[in-house]
Every structure is written in structure tokens, then in C-alpha cells.
PDB file of C-alpha atoms in Angstrom:
ATOM      1  CA  MET A 278     -25.401   9.548   8.863  1.00  0.00           C
ATOM      2  CA  THR A 279     -23.428   6.340   8.447  1.00  0.00           C
ATOM      3  CA  ALA A 280     -19.665   6.390   8.789  1.00  0.00           C
ATOM      4  CA  GLU A 281     -18.150   4.833   5.701  1.00  0.00           C
ATOM      5  CA  TRP A 282     -14.656   3.919   4.606  1.00  0.00           C
ATOM      6  CA  LEU A 283     -13.141   6.019   1.867  1.00  0.00           C
ATOM      7  CA  LEU A 284     -13.070   3.711  -1.140  1.00  0.00           C
ATOM      8  CA  PRO A 285     -11.201   4.213  -4.416  1.00  0.00           C
ATOM      9  CA  ASP A 286     -12.825   4.481  -7.821  1.00  0.00           C
ATOM     10  CA  LEU A 287     -12.279   0.955  -9.147  1.00  0.00           C
ATOM     11  CA  ASP A 288     -13.185   2.092 -12.673  1.00  0.00           C
ATOM     12  CA  ASP A 289     -10.531   4.821 -12.927  1.00  0.00           C
ATOM     13  CA  PRO A 290      -8.537   3.913 -16.071  1.00  0.00           C
ATOM     14  CA  ASP A 291      -5.177   4.796 -14.499  1.00  0.00           C
ATOM     15  CA  SER A 292      -5.577   2.841 -11.255  1.00  0.00           C
ATOM     16  CA  ALA A 293      -8.023   0.015 -12.149  1.00  0.00           C
ATOM     17  CA  PRO A 294      -5.178  -2.478 -12.886  1.00  0.00           C
ATOM     18  CA  PHE A 295      -3.738  -1.806  -9.426  1.00  0.00           C
ATOM     19  CA  TRP A 296      -7.053  -2.639  -7.719  1.00  0.00           C
ATOM     20  CA  GLU A 297      -7.565  -5.677  -9.979  1.00  0.00           C
ATOM     21  CA  GLY A 298      -4.169  -6.849  -8.754  1.00  0.00           C
ATOM     22  CA  THR A 299      -4.989  -6.384  -5.075  1.00  0.00           C
ATOM     23  CA  ALA A 300      -8.212  -8.386  -5.551  1.00  0.00           C
ATOM     24  CA  ALA A 301      -6.049 -11.158  -7.061  1.00  0.00           C
ATOM     25  CA  GLY A 302      -3.553 -10.982  -4.175  1.00  0.00           C
ATOM     26  CA  GLU A 303      -0.883  -9.132  -6.179  1.00  0.00           C
ATOM     27  CA  LEU A 304       0.913  -5.865  -5.551  1.00  0.00           C
ATOM     28  CA  ARG A 305       1.389  -4.108  -8.900  1.00  0.00           C
ATOM     29  CA  VAL A 306       2.975  -0.850 -10.047  1.00  0.00           C
ATOM     30  CA  GLN A 307       2.930   1.026 -13.322  1.00  0.00           C
ATOM     31  CA  VAL A 308       6.107   0.926 -15.401  1.00  0.00           C
ATOM     32  CA  CYS A 309       6.864   3.227 -18.323  1.00  0.00           C
ATOM     33  CA  VAL A 310       7.195   1.223 -21.546  1.00  0.00           C
ATOM     34  CA  HIS A 311       9.820   3.632 -22.930  1.00  0.00           C
ATOM     35  CA  CYS A 312      12.212   4.370 -20.038  1.00  0.00           C
ATOM     36  CA  GLY A 313      11.361   1.665 -17.460  1.00  0.00           C
ATOM     37  CA  GLN A 314      10.517   4.156 -14.681  1.00  0.00           C
ATOM     38  CA  ARG A 315       8.278   2.583 -12.023  1.00  0.00           C
ATOM     39  CA  ARG A 316       5.594   4.874 -10.684  1.00  0.00           C
ATOM     40  CA  MET A 317       3.136   4.861  -7.835  1.00  0.00           C
ATOM     41  CA  PRO A 318       0.549   6.273  -7.611  1.00  0.00           C
ATOM     42  CA  PRO A 319      -0.487   5.438 -11.163  1.00  0.00           C
ATOM     43  CA  ARG A 320      -0.832   8.320 -13.588  1.00  0.00           C
ATOM     44  CA  PRO A 321      -1.384   8.735 -17.309  1.00  0.00           C
ATOM     45  CA  MET A 322       2.078  10.139 -18.115  1.00  0.00           C
ATOM     46  CA  CYS A 323       5.620   9.169 -17.150  1.00  0.00           C
ATOM     47  CA  PHE A 324       7.179  11.929 -15.074  1.00  0.00           C
ATOM     48  CA  ARG A 325      10.651  11.110 -16.443  1.00  0.00           C
ATOM     49  CA  CYS A 326      10.182  10.874 -20.237  1.00  0.00           C
ATOM     50  CA  ARG A 327       6.538  11.985 -20.657  1.00  0.00           C
ATOM     51  CA  SER A 328       5.497   8.793 -22.417  1.00  0.00           C
ATOM     52  CA  LEU A 329       1.823   7.879 -22.314  1.00  0.00           C
ATOM     53  CA  GLU A 330       2.540   4.140 -22.612  1.00  0.00           C
ATOM     54  CA  ALA A 331       2.679   1.999 -19.492  1.00  0.00           C
ATOM     55  CA  ARG A 332       2.543  -1.619 -18.452  1.00  0.00           C
ATOM     56  CA  TRP A 333       1.957  -3.169 -15.032  1.00  0.00           C
ATOM     57  CA  GLU A 334       4.590  -5.103 -13.098  1.00  0.00           C
ATOM     58  CA  ARG A 335       3.965  -7.452 -10.198  1.00  0.00           C
ATOM     59  CA  LEU A 336       6.156  -6.802  -7.157  1.00  0.00           C
ATOM     60  CA  SER A 337       7.242  -9.373  -4.588  1.00  0.00           C
ATOM     61  CA  GLY A 338       5.281  -7.631  -1.839  1.00  0.00           C
ATOM     62  CA  ARG A 339       8.372  -7.474   0.365  1.00  0.00           C
ATOM     63  CA  GLY A 340       9.724  -4.272   1.836  1.00  0.00           C
ATOM     64  CA  ARG A 341      10.819  -2.397   4.928  1.00  0.00           C
ATOM     65  CA  ILE A 342       9.058   0.068   7.191  1.00  0.00           C
ATOM     66  CA  TRP A 343      10.287   3.492   6.117  1.00  0.00           C
ATOM     67  CA  SER A 344       8.166   5.468   8.598  1.00  0.00           C
ATOM     68  CA  PHE A 345       5.143   5.062  10.851  1.00  0.00           C
ATOM     69  CA  VAL A 346       2.713   6.962  13.045  1.00  0.00           C
ATOM     70  CA  ILE A 347       0.058   6.083  15.616  1.00  0.00           C
ATOM     71  CA  ALA A 348      -3.165   7.920  14.705  1.00  0.00           C
ATOM     72  CA  HIS A 349      -5.033   9.568  17.615  1.00  0.00           C
ATOM     73  CA  PRO A 350      -7.845  10.709  17.340  1.00  0.00           C
ATOM     74  CA  PRO A 351      -9.375   9.498  14.104  1.00  0.00           C
ATOM     75  CA  LEU A 352      -9.832  12.130  11.433  1.00  0.00           C
ATOM     76  CA  LEU A 353     -12.761  10.317   9.815  1.00  0.00           C
ATOM     77  CA  PRO A 354     -15.753   8.760  11.595  1.00  0.00           C
ATOM     78  CA  ALA A 355     -15.293   5.328   9.961  1.00  0.00           C
ATOM     79  CA  TYR A 356     -11.915   4.951  11.697  1.00  0.00           C
ATOM     80  CA  GLU A 357     -13.107   5.909  15.198  1.00  0.00           C
ATOM     81  CA  ALA A 358     -13.679   2.331  16.388  1.00  0.00           C
ATOM     82  CA  HIS A 359     -10.084   1.447  15.443  1.00  0.00           C
ATOM     83  CA  ALA A 360      -8.278   4.350  17.139  1.00  0.00           C
ATOM     84  CA  PRO A 361      -5.576   4.443  18.133  1.00  0.00           C
ATOM     85  CA  TYR A 362      -4.178   2.585  15.116  1.00  0.00           C
ATOM     86  CA  ASN A 363      -0.853   2.441  13.333  1.00  0.00           C
ATOM     87  CA  VAL A 364      -0.138   3.669   9.813  1.00  0.00           C
ATOM     88  CA  VAL A 365       3.096   2.554   8.134  1.00  0.00           C
ATOM     89  CA  VAL A 366       4.920   3.744   5.049  1.00  0.00           C
ATOM     90  CA  VAL A 367       6.703   0.820   3.366  1.00  0.00           C
ATOM     91  CA  GLU A 368       9.501   1.076   0.812  1.00  0.00           C
ATOM     92  CA  CYS A 369       9.385  -1.786  -1.688  1.00  0.00           C
ATOM     93  CA  GLU A 370      12.265  -4.222  -1.996  1.00  0.00           C
ATOM     94  CA  GLU A 371      12.489  -3.898  -5.789  1.00  0.00           C
ATOM     95  CA  ASP A 372      12.541  -0.100  -5.736  1.00  0.00           C
ATOM     96  CA  PRO A 373      12.849   1.805  -2.433  1.00  0.00           C
ATOM     97  CA  ALA A 374      11.519   4.945  -4.174  1.00  0.00           C
ATOM     98  CA  ILE A 375       8.142   3.151  -4.485  1.00  0.00           C
ATOM     99  CA  ARG A 376       6.312   3.466  -1.181  1.00  0.00           C
ATOM    100  CA  PHE A 377       2.918   2.289   0.002  1.00  0.00           C
ATOM    101  CA  VAL A 378       0.861   3.380   3.002  1.00  0.00           C
ATOM    102  CA  GLY A 379      -1.138   0.882   5.047  1.00  0.00           C
ATOM    103  CA  GLY A 380      -1.492  -0.648   8.458  1.00  0.00           C
ATOM    104  CA  LEU A 381       0.839  -3.082  10.180  1.00  0.00           C
ATOM    105  CA  VAL A 382      -1.437  -6.061  10.873  1.00  0.00           C
ATOM    106  CA  LYS A 383      -1.050  -9.544  12.337  1.00  0.00           C
ATOM    107  CA  GLY A 384      -2.100 -11.283   9.117  1.00  0.00           C
ATOM    108  CA  PRO A 385      -4.532 -11.398   6.181  1.00  0.00           C
ATOM    109  CA  GLY A 386      -8.002 -10.193   7.099  1.00  0.00           C
ATOM    110  CA  SER A 387      -6.785  -8.597  10.344  1.00  0.00           C
ATOM    111  CA  LEU A 388      -8.187  -5.369  11.665  1.00  0.00           C
ATOM    112  CA  LEU A 389      -6.707  -1.994  10.807  1.00  0.00           C
ATOM    113  CA  GLY A 390      -3.343  -1.610  12.521  1.00  0.00           C
ATOM    114  CA  ASP A 391      -3.896  -4.461  15.007  1.00  0.00           C
ATOM    115  CA  GLU A 392      -0.207  -5.319  15.488  1.00  0.00           C
ATOM    116  CA  GLU A 393       1.300  -4.316  18.849  1.00  0.00           C
ATOM    117  CA  ARG A 394       2.884  -0.860  18.870  1.00  0.00           C
ATOM    118  CA  GLU A 395       6.067  -2.240  20.401  1.00  0.00           C
ATOM    119  CA  LYS A 396       6.743  -4.154  17.173  1.00  0.00           C
ATOM    120  CA  LEU A 397       6.772  -1.016  15.015  1.00  0.00           C
ATOM    121  CA  ALA A 398      10.347  -0.196  13.984  1.00  0.00           C
ATOM    122  CA  ILE A 399      11.933   1.749  11.149  1.00  0.00           C
ATOM    123  CA  GLY A 400      13.682  -0.759   8.862  1.00  0.00           C
ATOM    124  CA  ALA A 401      11.642  -3.778  10.021  1.00  0.00           C
ATOM    125  CA  PRO A 402      11.064  -6.230   7.138  1.00  0.00           C
ATOM    126  CA  VAL A 403       7.443  -6.677   6.098  1.00  0.00           C
ATOM    127  CA  GLN A 404       5.339  -8.621   3.598  1.00  0.00           C
ATOM    128  CA  VAL A 405       2.135  -7.390   1.967  1.00  0.00           C
ATOM    129  CA  VAL A 406      -1.212  -8.908   2.928  1.00  0.00           C
ATOM    130  CA  PHE A 407      -4.582  -7.848   1.588  1.00  0.00           C
ATOM    131  CA  CYS A 408      -7.511  -6.836   3.777  1.00  0.00           C
ATOM    132  CA  GLU A 409     -11.001  -6.412   2.327  1.00  0.00           C
ATOM    133  CA  ARG A 410     -13.144  -3.375   3.142  1.00  0.00           C
ATOM    134  CA  GLY A 411     -16.354  -2.634   1.257  1.00  0.00           C
ATOM    135  CA  GLY A 412     -15.460  -5.005  -1.581  1.00  0.00           C
ATOM    136  CA  VAL A 413     -11.997  -3.478  -2.083  1.00  0.00           C
ATOM    137  CA  TYR A 414      -8.762  -5.265  -1.191  1.00  0.00           C
ATOM    138  CA  PHE A 415      -6.281  -2.880   0.432  1.00  0.00           C
ATOM    139  CA  PRO A 416      -2.581  -3.614   0.838  1.00  0.00           C
ATOM    140  CA  ASN A 417      -1.533  -3.837   4.469  1.00  0.00           C
ATOM    141  CA  TRP A 418       1.662  -5.221   5.927  1.00  0.00           C
ATOM    142  CA  MET A 419       2.742  -7.894   8.371  1.00  0.00           C
ATOM    143  CA  LEU A 420       6.151  -8.408   9.908  1.00  0.00           C
ATOM    144  CA  SER A 421       8.451 -10.782   8.074  1.00  0.00           C
ATOM    145  CA  GLU A 422      11.248 -12.939   9.455  1.00  0.00           C
ATOM    146  CA  ARG A 423      13.380 -12.076   6.427  1.00  0.00           C
ATOM    147  CA  ARG A 424      16.509 -10.089   7.247  1.00  0.00           C
ATOM    148  CA  GLY A 425      19.199  -8.515   5.086  1.00  0.00           C
TER     149      GLY A 425
END
């Protein structure tokens, strides 16, 4: 048995534009056409007004660490070689209610959660970077010098 990364369905009609964006180096979220509610994860219906019409909006990719954890031991075999590794939850600058999960890494193409644990801090400013796994570009995060 080969340990494999869990990969998303790139053909899912609700989330395909998100993954197309990550492959292009963009962080995108769904926005309701009728009420303007941003939503992540993508879904077919707006939870606020129940509209079925949505568009996609590009975000700046800037945010702050809202929470984090160091994973020990790995729950899935594909992650075993990387343990222990960090997992961060990032609130987006444009809308703190929109949060993404990923690893805090040193830069684009870095390994899962390779940034030093001592640098993990709630509220630390971060910038999205994209790391490829199995042909899919996942959003991860690196520390940013931006403050305020």
C-alpha cells in the first residue's frame, strides 16, 4: 500500500474555480451575487440569502494567524515523514470571518510546516504561498514583515 496525499476533486463544480486560482497563484473565494456574502468553503447556495448565483473574488493573500497546532503523531500515513509539523488557521485581511488552514512554511515550494515552531504566534502577519502536491497547488503561509 502506498501512502498518498488526500487530494481534492478538481472537477467539483463548486470548488473548481478555487483550485484553478491556486494553480494560477491566486487565492479566491466565492461571493454571493445578490447579497455580497463571501463564503469559504465554496457551496452551491448562499447561507445568508439562499441565492444560487455566485462569482469569484481574488483576495490579497494577506492575513493573520488565528490559531495553530503542532501535529504529533500523523493521522494519515502520507504525513508521517513530515511529523511533527505545524498546521495554522489564517484569518484573511479582507474578511476575518474567512479562514484557511495550511502550514506555516519558509517560502513557496517549501515542505509541509517547515518553519521553526518558535516563530508560530497568534496574530502574526502572513502571506499566502502555493505548494504543489500531486499536481494540486495548496495554499500555505509564510511570515510577513507587514504589521498593523
